[in-house]
PDB file of C-alpha atoms in Angstrom:
ATOM      1  CA  GLY A  29      -7.157 -24.448   7.947  1.00 83.00           C
ATOM      2  CA  PRO A  30      -7.739 -25.445  11.617  1.00 85.00           C
ATOM      3  CA  GLU A  31      -7.114 -29.171  10.977  1.00 88.00           C
ATOM      4  CA  GLU A  32      -3.717 -28.490   9.415  1.00 89.00           C
ATOM      5  CA  ILE A  33      -2.795 -26.128  12.236  1.00 89.00           C
ATOM      6  CA  LYS A  34      -3.733 -28.828  14.775  1.00 88.00           C
ATOM      7  CA  GLN A  35      -1.646 -31.380  12.842  1.00 90.00           C
ATOM      8  CA  TYR A  36       1.517 -29.252  13.039  1.00 92.00           C
ATOM      9  CA  ARG A  37       0.978 -27.806  16.517  1.00 89.00           C
ATOM     10  CA  ASN A  38       3.636 -29.193  18.936  1.00 82.00           C
ATOM     11  CA  THR A  39       4.772 -31.727  16.348  1.00 87.00           C
ATOM     12  CA  HIS A  40       8.446 -32.451  15.734  1.00 88.00           C
ATOM     13  CA  PHE A  41       9.709 -30.779  12.558  1.00 89.00           C
ATOM     14  CA  PHE A  42      10.400 -34.101  10.786  1.00 90.00           C
ATOM     15  CA  GLU A  43       7.294 -35.967  11.954  1.00 90.00           C
ATOM     16  CA  ALA A  44       4.955 -34.337   9.402  1.00 90.00           C
ATOM     17  CA  PRO A  45       5.232 -33.398   5.720  1.00 92.00           C
ATOM     18  CA  PRO A  46       7.070 -30.122   4.952  1.00 93.00           C
ATOM     19  CA  HIS A  47       4.841 -27.093   5.565  1.00 94.00           C
ATOM     20  CA  ILE A  48       5.112 -23.415   6.492  1.00 94.00           C
ATOM     21  CA  PHE A  49       3.238 -24.342   9.697  1.00 95.00           C
ATOM     22  CA  ALA A  50       6.091 -26.715  10.648  1.00 94.00           C
ATOM     23  CA  VAL A  51       8.641 -23.922  10.252  1.00 95.00           C
ATOM     24  CA  THR A  52       6.482 -21.518  12.272  1.00 95.00           C
ATOM     25  CA  ASP A  53       5.813 -24.055  15.047  1.00 94.00           C
ATOM     26  CA  THR A  54       9.543 -24.776  15.391  1.00 94.00           C
ATOM     27  CA  ALA A  55      10.331 -21.056  15.589  1.00 95.00           C
ATOM     28  CA  TYR A  56       7.523 -20.453  18.100  1.00 94.00           C
ATOM     29  CA  LYS A  57       8.673 -23.338  20.351  1.00 92.00           C
ATOM     30  CA  SER A  58      12.261 -22.038  20.254  1.00 93.00           C
ATOM     31  CA  LEU A  59      10.938 -18.617  21.234  1.00 94.00           C
ATOM     32  CA  THR A  60       8.806 -19.795  24.167  1.00 92.00           C
ATOM     33  CA  GLU A  61      10.887 -22.725  25.452  1.00 92.00           C
ATOM     34  CA  LYS A  62      14.425 -21.392  24.926  1.00 92.00           C
ATOM     35  CA  ASN A  63      13.666 -17.640  25.172  1.00 90.00           C
ATOM     36  CA  ARG A  64      15.561 -17.017  21.949  1.00 91.00           C
ATOM     37  CA  GLY A  65      14.442 -14.436  19.395  1.00 93.00           C
ATOM     38  CA  GLN A  66      13.475 -16.011  16.054  1.00 95.00           C
ATOM     39  CA  CYS A  67      13.477 -14.791  12.456  1.00 96.00           C
ATOM     40  CA  ILE A  68      11.742 -16.460   9.511  1.00 95.00           C
ATOM     41  CA  LEU A  69      13.182 -15.383   6.154  1.00 94.00           C
ATOM     42  CA  ILE A  70      10.842 -15.833   3.177  1.00 93.00           C
ATOM     43  CA  SER A  71      12.408 -15.434  -0.252  1.00 91.00           C
ATOM     44  CA  GLY A  72      11.639 -16.424  -3.841  1.00 89.00           C
ATOM     45  CA  GLU A  73      10.900 -15.039  -7.265  1.00 86.00           C
ATOM     46  CA  SER A  74       7.756 -13.120  -8.188  1.00 80.00           C
ATOM     47  CA  GLY A  75       4.637 -15.247  -7.823  1.00 81.00           C
ATOM     48  CA  SER A  76       6.301 -17.931  -5.715  1.00 88.00           C
ATOM     49  CA  GLY A  77       4.059 -17.244  -2.697  1.00 88.00           C
ATOM     50  CA  LYS A  78       6.108 -15.051  -0.321  1.00 88.00           C
ATOM     51  CA  THR A  79       3.159 -12.860   0.655  1.00 85.00           C
ATOM     52  CA  GLU A  80       0.851 -15.860   1.144  1.00 88.00           C
ATOM     53  CA  ALA A  81       3.515 -17.614   3.245  1.00 91.00           C
ATOM     54  CA  SER A  82       3.802 -14.594   5.554  1.00 88.00           C
ATOM     55  CA  LYS A  83       0.012 -14.643   6.000  1.00 86.00           C
ATOM     56  CA  LYS A  84       0.198 -18.329   6.980  1.00 90.00           C
ATOM     57  CA  VAL A  85       2.854 -17.543   9.599  1.00 91.00           C
ATOM     58  CA  LEU A  86       0.526 -14.973  11.180  1.00 86.00           C
ATOM     59  CA  GLN A  87      -2.437 -17.345  10.882  1.00 86.00           C
ATOM     60  CA  PHE A  88      -0.567 -20.102  12.748  1.00 90.00           C
ATOM     61  CA  ILE A  89       0.602 -17.757  15.509  1.00 88.00           C
ATOM     62  CA  ALA A  90      -2.936 -16.408  15.892  1.00 84.00           C
ATOM     63  CA  ALA A  91      -4.324 -19.935  16.269  1.00 86.00           C
ATOM     64  CA  ALA A  92      -1.510 -21.171  18.531  1.00 84.00           C
ATOM     65  CA  THR A  93      -1.861 -18.411  21.142  1.00 83.00           C
ATOM     66  CA  GLY A  94      -4.575 -17.683  23.693  1.00 68.00           C
ATOM     67  CA  HIS A  95      -7.945 -16.006  23.288  1.00 63.00           C
ATOM     68  CA  ARG A  96      -7.760 -13.213  25.862  1.00 67.00           C
ATOM     69  CA  ALA A  97      -9.274  -9.926  24.695  1.00 71.00           C
ATOM     70  CA  GLN A  98      -5.972  -8.038  24.477  1.00 71.00           C
ATOM     71  CA  VAL A  99      -4.275 -10.872  22.590  1.00 72.00           C
ATOM     72  CA  GLU A 100      -7.198 -11.117  20.180  1.00 76.00           C
ATOM     73  CA  THR A 101      -6.958  -7.374  19.494  1.00 81.00           C
ATOM     74  CA  VAL A 102      -3.244  -7.602  18.689  1.00 81.00           C
ATOM     75  CA  LYS A 103      -3.769 -10.653  16.481  1.00 77.00           C
ATOM     76  CA  ASP A 104      -6.578  -8.883  14.609  1.00 83.00           C
ATOM     77  CA  LYS A 105      -4.329  -5.880  13.985  1.00 86.00           C
ATOM     78  CA  LEU A 106      -1.463  -8.036  12.770  1.00 83.00           C
ATOM     79  CA  LEU A 107      -3.720 -10.013  10.434  1.00 82.00           C
ATOM     80  CA  GLN A 108      -5.611  -6.944   9.204  1.00 87.00           C
ATOM     81  CA  SER A 109      -2.404  -5.056   8.438  1.00 89.00           C
ATOM     82  CA  ASN A 110      -2.019  -7.301   5.384  1.00 90.00           C
ATOM     83  CA  PRO A 111      -5.076  -6.149   3.385  1.00 92.00           C
ATOM     84  CA  VAL A 112      -4.090  -2.501   3.905  1.00 95.00           C
ATOM     85  CA  LEU A 113      -0.435  -2.952   2.955  1.00 94.00           C
ATOM     86  CA  GLU A 114      -1.403  -5.102  -0.030  1.00 94.00           C
ATOM     87  CA  ALA A 115      -3.911  -2.544  -1.303  1.00 97.00           C
ATOM     88  CA  PHE A 116      -1.316   0.230  -1.314  1.00 97.00           C
ATOM     89  CA  GLY A 117       1.818  -1.805  -2.046  1.00 97.00           C
ATOM     90  CA  ASN A 118       0.717  -4.686  -4.295  1.00 96.00           C
ATOM     91  CA  ALA A 119      -0.245  -4.786  -7.969  1.00 95.00           C
ATOM     92  CA  LYS A 120      -1.124  -7.149 -10.793  1.00 93.00           C
ATOM     93  CA  THR A 121       1.932  -8.143 -12.819  1.00 91.00           C
ATOM     94  CA  ASN A 122       2.343 -10.589 -15.680  1.00 89.00           C
ATOM     95  CA  ARG A 123       3.471 -13.246 -13.189  1.00 87.00           C
ATOM     96  CA  ASN A 124       1.096 -12.658 -10.316  1.00 88.00           C
ATOM     97  CA  ASP A 125      -2.292 -11.005  -9.709  1.00 91.00           C
ATOM     98  CA  ASN A 126      -1.221  -9.876  -6.234  1.00 91.00           C
ATOM     99  CA  SER A 127       2.495  -9.132  -6.453  1.00 91.00           C
ATOM    100  CA  SER A 128       4.141  -7.233  -3.598  1.00 92.00           C
ATOM    101  CA  ARG A 129       5.960  -4.227  -5.045  1.00 94.00           C
ATOM    102  CA  PHE A 130       7.856  -3.487  -1.835  1.00 93.00           C
ATOM    103  CA  GLY A 131       9.972  -5.318   0.730  1.00 89.00           C
ATOM    104  CA  LYS A 132       8.632  -5.922   4.217  1.00 88.00           C
ATOM    105  CA  TYR A 133      10.123  -6.913   7.576  1.00 91.00           C
ATOM    106  CA  MET A 134       7.525  -7.647  10.258  1.00 89.00           C
ATOM    107  CA  ASP A 135       8.574  -7.814  13.903  1.00 91.00           C
ATOM    108  CA  ILE A 136       6.197  -9.341  16.459  1.00 90.00           C
ATOM    109  CA  SER A 137       6.644  -8.787  20.210  1.00 91.00           C
ATOM    110  CA  PHE A 138       5.579 -11.487  22.694  1.00 91.00           C
ATOM    111  CA  ASP A 139       5.020 -11.435  26.440  1.00 88.00           C
ATOM    112  CA  PRO A 140       6.674 -14.015  28.777  1.00 89.00           C
ATOM    113  CA  LEU A 141       3.695 -16.363  28.262  1.00 87.00           C
ATOM    114  CA  GLY A 142       4.222 -16.388  24.481  1.00 89.00           C
ATOM    115  CA  ASN A 143       1.250 -14.194  23.614  1.00 88.00           C
ATOM    116  CA  PRO A 144       1.700 -11.528  20.911  1.00 89.00           C
ATOM    117  CA  VAL A 145       1.414  -8.067  22.479  1.00 87.00           C
ATOM    118  CA  GLY A 146       2.531  -5.808  19.624  1.00 89.00           C
ATOM    119  CA  GLY A 147       4.465  -5.494  16.420  1.00 90.00           C
ATOM    120  CA  ASN A 148       6.435  -3.304  14.085  1.00 92.00           C
ATOM    121  CA  ILE A 149       6.701  -3.236  10.281  1.00 91.00           C
ATOM    122  CA  LEU A 150       9.651  -1.962   8.266  1.00 91.00           C
ATOM    123  CA  ASN A 151       9.068  -1.298   4.580  1.00 88.00           C
ATOM    124  CA  TYR A 152      11.634  -0.591   1.897  1.00 87.00           C
ATOM    125  CA  LEU A 153      12.053  -0.186  -1.866  1.00 91.00           C
ATOM    126  CA  LEU A 154       8.467   0.647  -2.871  1.00 96.00           C
ATOM    127  CA  GLU A 155       8.218   0.515  -6.675  1.00 96.00           C
ATOM    128  CA  LYS A 156       7.217   4.172  -7.112  1.00 96.00           C
ATOM    129  CA  SER A 157       7.627   4.043 -10.893  1.00 96.00           C
ATOM    130  CA  ARG A 158       4.479   1.885 -11.089  1.00 96.00           C
ATOM    131  CA  VAL A 159       2.381   4.919 -10.147  1.00 97.00           C
ATOM    132  CA  ILE A 160       3.056   6.585 -13.498  1.00 96.00           C
ATOM    133  CA  HIS A 161       3.832   3.643 -15.794  1.00 94.00           C
ATOM    134  CA  GLN A 162       3.057  -0.079 -16.053  1.00 93.00           C
ATOM    135  CA  ASN A 163       4.235  -2.765 -18.442  1.00 90.00           C
ATOM    136  CA  SER A 164       1.805  -4.252 -20.947  1.00 88.00           C
ATOM    137  CA  ARG A 165      -1.026  -6.268 -19.265  1.00 88.00           C
ATOM    138  CA  GLU A 166      -0.039  -5.028 -15.797  1.00 93.00           C
ATOM    139  CA  ARG A 167      -1.852  -2.687 -13.401  1.00 94.00           C
ATOM    140  CA  ASN A 168      -1.119   0.218 -11.119  1.00 95.00           C
ATOM    141  CA  PHE A 169      -1.382  -0.346  -7.341  1.00 97.00           C
ATOM    142  CA  HIS A 170      -4.618  -2.073  -6.254  1.00 97.00           C
ATOM    143  CA  ILE A 171      -5.958   0.842  -4.210  1.00 98.00           C
ATOM    144  CA  PHE A 172      -6.627   2.992  -7.290  1.00 97.00           C
ATOM    145  CA  TYR A 173      -8.915   0.386  -8.852  1.00 96.00           C
ATOM    146  CA  GLN A 174     -10.477  -0.549  -5.506  1.00 97.00           C
ATOM    147  CA  LEU A 175     -11.408   3.072  -4.821  1.00 98.00           C
ATOM    148  CA  LEU A 176     -13.030   3.587  -8.230  1.00 97.00           C
ATOM    149  CA  ALA A 177     -14.917   0.281  -8.090  1.00 96.00           C
ATOM    150  CA  GLY A 178     -15.887   0.128  -4.426  1.00 97.00           C
ATOM    151  CA  ALA A 179     -16.430   3.670  -3.141  1.00 97.00           C
ATOM    152  CA  ASP A 180     -19.984   4.995  -3.098  1.00 96.00           C
ATOM    153  CA  ASP A 181     -21.131   7.715  -5.469  1.00 97.00           C
ATOM    154  CA  GLU A 182     -21.019  10.387  -2.761  1.00 97.00           C
ATOM    155  CA  THR A 183     -17.346   9.636  -2.007  1.00 97.00           C
ATOM    156  CA  LEU A 184     -16.393   9.648  -5.682  1.00 97.00           C
ATOM    157  CA  SER A 185     -18.212  12.953  -6.141  1.00 97.00           C
ATOM    158  CA  ARG A 186     -16.299  14.473  -3.215  1.00 97.00           C
ATOM    159  CA  LEU A 187     -13.036  13.242  -4.731  1.00 98.00           C
ATOM    160  CA  GLN A 188     -14.145  14.413  -8.208  1.00 97.00           C
ATOM    161  CA  LEU A 189     -13.538  10.947  -9.649  1.00 97.00           C
ATOM    162  CA  LYS A 190     -15.331   8.881 -12.304  1.00 95.00           C
ATOM    163  CA  ARG A 191     -15.580   5.100 -12.371  1.00 94.00           C
ATOM    164  CA  ASN A 192     -14.457   4.911 -16.012  1.00 92.00           C
ATOM    165  CA  LEU A 193     -10.783   3.837 -15.949  1.00 92.00           C
ATOM    166  CA  ASP A 194     -10.154   5.336 -19.393  1.00 91.00           C
ATOM    167  CA  THR A 195     -10.485   8.765 -17.760  1.00 92.00           C
ATOM    168  CA  TYR A 196      -7.062   8.518 -16.123  1.00 94.00           C
ATOM    169  CA  TYR A 197      -3.760   8.785 -17.942  1.00 94.00           C
ATOM    170  CA  TYR A 198      -1.807   6.859 -15.310  1.00 95.00           C
ATOM    171  CA  PHE A 199      -3.802   3.723 -16.235  1.00 92.00           C
ATOM    172  CA  THR A 200      -3.230   3.857 -19.983  1.00 79.00           C
ATOM    173  CA  HIS A 201       0.227   2.238 -20.156  1.00 75.00           C
ATOM    174  CA  GLY A 202      -0.636  -1.191 -18.797  1.00 62.00           C
ATOM    175  CA  MET A 203      -4.088  -2.581 -19.455  1.00 68.00           C
ATOM    176  CA  GLN A 204      -7.803  -1.878 -19.261  1.00 63.00           C
ATOM    177  CA  GLY A 205      -7.684  -2.486 -15.521  1.00 79.00           C
ATOM    178  CA  ARG A 206     -10.693  -4.723 -14.932  1.00 84.00           C
ATOM    179  CA  VAL A 207      -9.578  -8.280 -14.221  1.00 86.00           C
ATOM    180  CA  ASN A 208     -11.973 -11.237 -13.896  1.00 86.00           C
ATOM    181  CA  THR A 209      -9.888 -12.817 -11.138  1.00 87.00           C
ATOM    182  CA  ILE A 210      -9.878  -9.663  -8.985  1.00 92.00           C
ATOM    183  CA  ASP A 211     -13.011  -8.278  -7.305  1.00 96.00           C
ATOM    184  CA  ASP A 212     -11.900  -4.696  -6.635  1.00 96.00           C
ATOM    185  CA  ALA A 213     -15.233  -3.623  -5.096  1.00 96.00           C
ATOM    186  CA  GLN A 214     -15.191  -6.471  -2.567  1.00 97.00           C
ATOM    187  CA  GLN A 215     -11.538  -5.869  -1.730  1.00 97.00           C
ATOM    188  CA  PHE A 216     -12.289  -2.178  -1.117  1.00 97.00           C
ATOM    189  CA  LYS A 217     -14.789  -3.244   1.558  1.00 97.00           C
ATOM    190  CA  GLN A 218     -12.138  -5.475   3.151  1.00 96.00           C
ATOM    191  CA  VAL A 219      -9.601  -2.637   3.117  1.00 97.00           C
ATOM    192  CA  THR A 220     -11.948  -0.112   4.761  1.00 96.00           C
ATOM    193  CA  LYS A 221     -12.903  -2.720   7.382  1.00 95.00           C
ATOM    194  CA  ALA A 222      -9.207  -3.444   8.019  1.00 94.00           C
ATOM    195  CA  MET A 223      -8.516   0.285   8.358  1.00 95.00           C
ATOM    196  CA  SER A 224     -11.064   0.449  11.176  1.00 93.00           C
ATOM    197  CA  VAL A 225      -9.508  -2.579  12.916  1.00 91.00           C
ATOM    198  CA  ILE A 226      -6.070  -0.943  12.914  1.00 90.00           C
ATOM    199  CA  GLU A 227      -7.721   2.172  14.404  1.00 91.00           C
ATOM    200  CA  LEU A 228      -7.537   4.605  11.493  1.00 95.00           C
ATOM    201  CA  THR A 229     -10.116   7.315  12.178  1.00 95.00           C
ATOM    202  CA  GLN A 230     -12.727   8.223   9.566  1.00 96.00           C
ATOM    203  CA  GLN A 231     -10.945  11.540   9.006  1.00 97.00           C
ATOM    204  CA  GLU A 232      -7.658   9.736   8.399  1.00 97.00           C
ATOM    205  CA  GLN A 233      -9.347   7.386   5.943  1.00 97.00           C
ATOM    206  CA  ASP A 234     -10.932  10.316   4.099  1.00 97.00           C
ATOM    207  CA  ASP A 235      -7.555  12.071   3.897  1.00 97.00           C
ATOM    208  CA  ILE A 236      -5.863   8.922   2.589  1.00 98.00           C
ATOM    209  CA  PHE A 237      -8.389   8.550  -0.226  1.00 98.00           C
ATOM    210  CA  SER A 238      -8.109  12.265  -1.010  1.00 98.00           C
ATOM    211  CA  ILE A 239      -4.365  11.823  -1.544  1.00 98.00           C
ATOM    212  CA  VAL A 240      -4.918   8.725  -3.703  1.00 98.00           C
ATOM    213  CA  ALA A 241      -7.426  10.685  -5.803  1.00 98.00           C
ATOM    214  CA  SER A 242      -5.008  13.609  -6.135  1.00 98.00           C
ATOM    215  CA  VAL A 243      -2.413  11.285  -7.694  1.00 98.00           C
ATOM    216  CA  LEU A 244      -4.929  10.196 -10.339  1.00 97.00           C
ATOM    217  CA  HIS A 245      -5.752  13.836 -11.097  1.00 97.00           C
ATOM    218  CA  MET A 246      -2.042  14.659 -11.408  1.00 97.00           C
ATOM    219  CA  GLY A 247      -1.737  12.247 -14.298  1.00 96.00           C
ATOM    220  CA  ASN A 248      -4.378  14.235 -16.174  1.00 96.00           C
ATOM    221  CA  VAL A 249      -2.549  17.555 -15.835  1.00 96.00           C
ATOM    222  CA  GLY A 250      -1.429  18.044 -19.425  1.00 95.00           C
ATOM    223  CA  PHE A 251       0.818  20.808 -20.764  1.00 96.00           C
ATOM    224  CA  THR A 252       1.216  22.916 -23.864  1.00 96.00           C
ATOM    225  CA  GLU A 253       4.259  24.996 -24.694  1.00 95.00           C
ATOM    226  CA  GLU A 254       4.388  28.672 -25.631  1.00 93.00           C
ATOM    227  CA  GLU A 255       7.725  30.267 -26.448  1.00 91.00           C
ATOM    228  CA  GLY A 256       9.549  27.438 -24.717  1.00 91.00           C
ATOM    229  CA  GLN A 257       7.513  27.714 -21.514  1.00 95.00           C
ATOM    230  CA  ALA A 258       5.085  25.064 -20.247  1.00 96.00           C
ATOM    231  CA  GLN A 259       1.445  26.041 -19.745  1.00 95.00           C
ATOM    232  CA  VAL A 260      -1.139  23.926 -17.898  1.00 96.00           C
ATOM    233  CA  LEU A 261      -3.614  22.465 -20.392  1.00 93.00           C
ATOM    234  CA  LYS A 262      -6.368  21.519 -17.906  1.00 89.00           C
ATOM    235  CA  PRO A 263      -6.606  24.062 -15.052  1.00 93.00           C
ATOM    236  CA  GLU A 264      -9.607  22.183 -13.636  1.00 94.00           C
ATOM    237  CA  CYS A 265      -7.294  19.250 -12.765  1.00 95.00           C
ATOM    238  CA  VAL A 266      -5.016  21.589 -10.811  1.00 97.00           C
ATOM    239  CA  GLU A 267      -8.081  22.982  -9.010  1.00 97.00           C
ATOM    240  CA  ALA A 268      -9.156  19.453  -8.059  1.00 97.00           C
ATOM    241  CA  ILE A 269      -5.685  18.528  -6.787  1.00 98.00           C
ATOM    242  CA  SER A 270      -5.316  21.718  -4.736  1.00 97.00           C
ATOM    243  CA  LYS A 271      -8.707  21.121  -3.126  1.00 97.00           C
ATOM    244  CA  LEU A 272      -7.848  17.499  -2.264  1.00 97.00           C
ATOM    245  CA  LEU A 273      -4.389  18.346  -0.903  1.00 97.00           C
ATOM    246  CA  GLY A 274      -5.435  21.538   0.846  1.00 96.00           C
ATOM    247  CA  CYS A 275      -3.073  23.928  -0.953  1.00 96.00           C
ATOM    248  CA  LYS A 276      -3.544  27.038  -3.106  1.00 96.00           C
ATOM    249  CA  SER A 277      -4.168  26.278  -6.768  1.00 95.00           C
ATOM    250  CA  SER A 278      -2.057  29.271  -7.877  1.00 95.00           C
ATOM    251  CA  LYS A 279       1.005  27.953  -6.031  1.00 94.00           C
ATOM    252  CA  LEU A 280       0.433  24.413  -7.309  1.00 96.00           C
ATOM    253  CA  ASN A 281       0.026  25.685 -10.868  1.00 95.00           C
ATOM    254  CA  ARG A 282       3.323  27.557 -10.578  1.00 94.00           C
ATOM    255  CA  ALA A 283       5.025  24.497  -9.084  1.00 94.00           C
ATOM    256  CA  PHE A 284       3.958  22.478 -12.129  1.00 95.00           C
ATOM    257  CA  THR A 285       5.403  24.991 -14.593  1.00 96.00           C
ATOM    258  CA  HIS A 286       8.424  26.480 -12.774  1.00 94.00           C
ATOM    259  CA  ARG A 287      11.380  25.239 -10.783  1.00 93.00           C
ATOM    260  CA  THR A 288      13.033  27.026  -7.903  1.00 89.00           C
ATOM    261  CA  ILE A 289      16.752  26.698  -7.198  1.00 88.00           C
ATOM    262  CA  ASP A 290      18.286  27.836  -3.919  1.00 85.00           C
ATOM    263  CA  ALA A 291      22.009  28.408  -4.516  1.00 82.00           C
ATOM    264  CA  ARG A 292      23.772  29.606  -1.369  1.00 80.00           C
ATOM    265  CA  GLY A 293      20.890  31.806  -0.329  1.00 82.00           C
ATOM    266  CA  ASP A 294      20.116  33.103  -3.820  1.00 87.00           C
ATOM    267  CA  VAL A 295      16.681  31.856  -4.878  1.00 87.00           C
ATOM    268  CA  VAL A 296      16.183  31.635  -8.640  1.00 89.00           C
ATOM    269  CA  THR A 297      12.887  30.656 -10.278  1.00 90.00           C
ATOM    270  CA  SER A 298      12.880  29.640 -13.937  1.00 93.00           C
ATOM    271  CA  PRO A 299      10.126  28.336 -16.248  1.00 95.00           C
ATOM    272  CA  LEU A 300      10.039  24.713 -17.381  1.00 96.00           C
ATOM    273  CA  THR A 301       9.662  23.369 -20.893  1.00 96.00           C
ATOM    274  CA  ARG A 302       6.750  21.025 -21.597  1.00 96.00           C
ATOM    275  CA  GLU A 303       8.973  17.950 -21.348  1.00 96.00           C
ATOM    276  CA  MET A 304      10.476  19.105 -18.051  1.00 96.00           C
ATOM    277  CA  ALA A 305       7.018  19.939 -16.673  1.00 96.00           C
ATOM    278  CA  ILE A 306       5.779  16.410 -17.432  1.00 97.00           C
ATOM    279  CA  TYR A 307       8.820  14.978 -15.654  1.00 96.00           C
ATOM    280  CA  ALA A 308       8.191  17.253 -12.640  1.00 95.00           C
ATOM    281  CA  ARG A 309       4.501  16.303 -12.532  1.00 96.00           C
ATOM    282  CA  ASP A 310       5.333  12.588 -12.551  1.00 97.00           C
ATOM    283  CA  ALA A 311       8.038  13.069  -9.905  1.00 96.00           C
ATOM    284  CA  LEU A 312       5.504  14.811  -7.661  1.00 96.00           C
ATOM    285  CA  ALA A 313       2.943  12.022  -8.137  1.00 97.00           C
ATOM    286  CA  LYS A 314       5.522   9.369  -7.209  1.00 98.00           C
ATOM    287  CA  ALA A 315       6.747  11.361  -4.196  1.00 97.00           C
ATOM    288  CA  VAL A 316       3.221  11.982  -2.866  1.00 98.00           C
ATOM    289  CA  TYR A 317       2.291   8.300  -3.152  1.00 98.00           C
ATOM    290  CA  ASP A 318       5.581   7.156  -1.606  1.00 97.00           C
ATOM    291  CA  ARG A 319       5.112   9.463   1.374  1.00 97.00           C
ATOM    292  CA  LEU A 320       1.522   8.285   1.783  1.00 98.00           C
ATOM    293  CA  PHE A 321       2.692   4.656   1.883  1.00 97.00           C
ATOM    294  CA  THR A 322       5.458   5.482   4.366  1.00 96.00           C
ATOM    295  CA  TRP A 323       3.001   7.404   6.585  1.00 97.00           C
ATOM    296  CA  LEU A 324       0.598   4.462   6.441  1.00 96.00           C
ATOM    297  CA  VAL A 325       3.284   2.077   7.719  1.00 95.00           C
ATOM    298  CA  VAL A 326       4.253   4.527  10.500  1.00 95.00           C
ATOM    299  CA  ARG A 327       0.596   4.900  11.480  1.00 94.00           C
ATOM    300  CA  LEU A 328       0.139   1.137  11.397  1.00 93.00           C
ATOM    301  CA  ASN A 329       3.149   0.694  13.677  1.00 93.00           C
ATOM    302  CA  ALA A 330       1.694   3.183  16.148  1.00 92.00           C
ATOM    303  CA  SER A 331      -1.417   1.023  16.326  1.00 90.00           C
ATOM    304  CA  LEU A 332       0.672  -2.139  16.806  1.00 89.00           C
ATOM    305  CA  GLN A 333       2.745  -0.880  19.739  1.00 87.00           C
ATOM    306  CA  PRO A 334       2.334  -2.876  22.988  1.00 80.00           C
ATOM    307  CA  THR A 335      -0.096  -1.277  25.434  1.00 69.00           C
ATOM    308  CA  GLN A 336       1.529  -2.684  28.559  1.00 58.00           C
TER     309      GLN A 336
END
């Protein structure tokens, strides 16, 4: 809190008990007084507090710098980038209720006076496999549960979703999904508020949630097999996905049940077996979610670029 920040502000590294604020203050003084770029490396096993430590670094920098309007805007964006990235990139694991399932490098740009004027985030190694499968007592990414718990009825109707978690196959591997220590509805409000702070338009937000909903519907696309060829079991799921993604349902249906190989200009299309169709469906779900996460980081970076 503010008292702890005041205690470590402009204090020699060894004059106060060890704290993440002491590390940050030392780095910030080296940056402003010696004009040397600084890097804080946070490592540790799952649940050790890496994500929380990075939040504390941003909190200290926000408190240690000025209160001009432009600086406040940049600080708000940097701080509000966390709820968004955590919603789409974090999940409940057996070790941690809010475990980051991706690596993150955050770069903050400062002006000559030491005020933050922009930033850039590099993400890597998103755990895409979590979209389609979770270990026992673990959850999928937070955003799925937040959307179902926190979105209003009109939004869920537009996305053709139900609040009942048992409806979705991609939730069935891990756990029931509702956790007493996690308020998904409240966190959904924080995420939508953060999206507005980082300047995501309402249309962009609607499109993001449409893509998230399409991934849930993909998990419910089952298959039967006739004469060795996969057939879609629930055409209504394909219709819902095509509507949410803005593509033709006939082409999507064929993509689920056939593969196309381009060999030196010769295009060959062959039917898939049921097992291969399930693999293709899951691969598509992982790819769509991965690209959404990557786009979100790119869009976030665009919002964090210095304006001067």
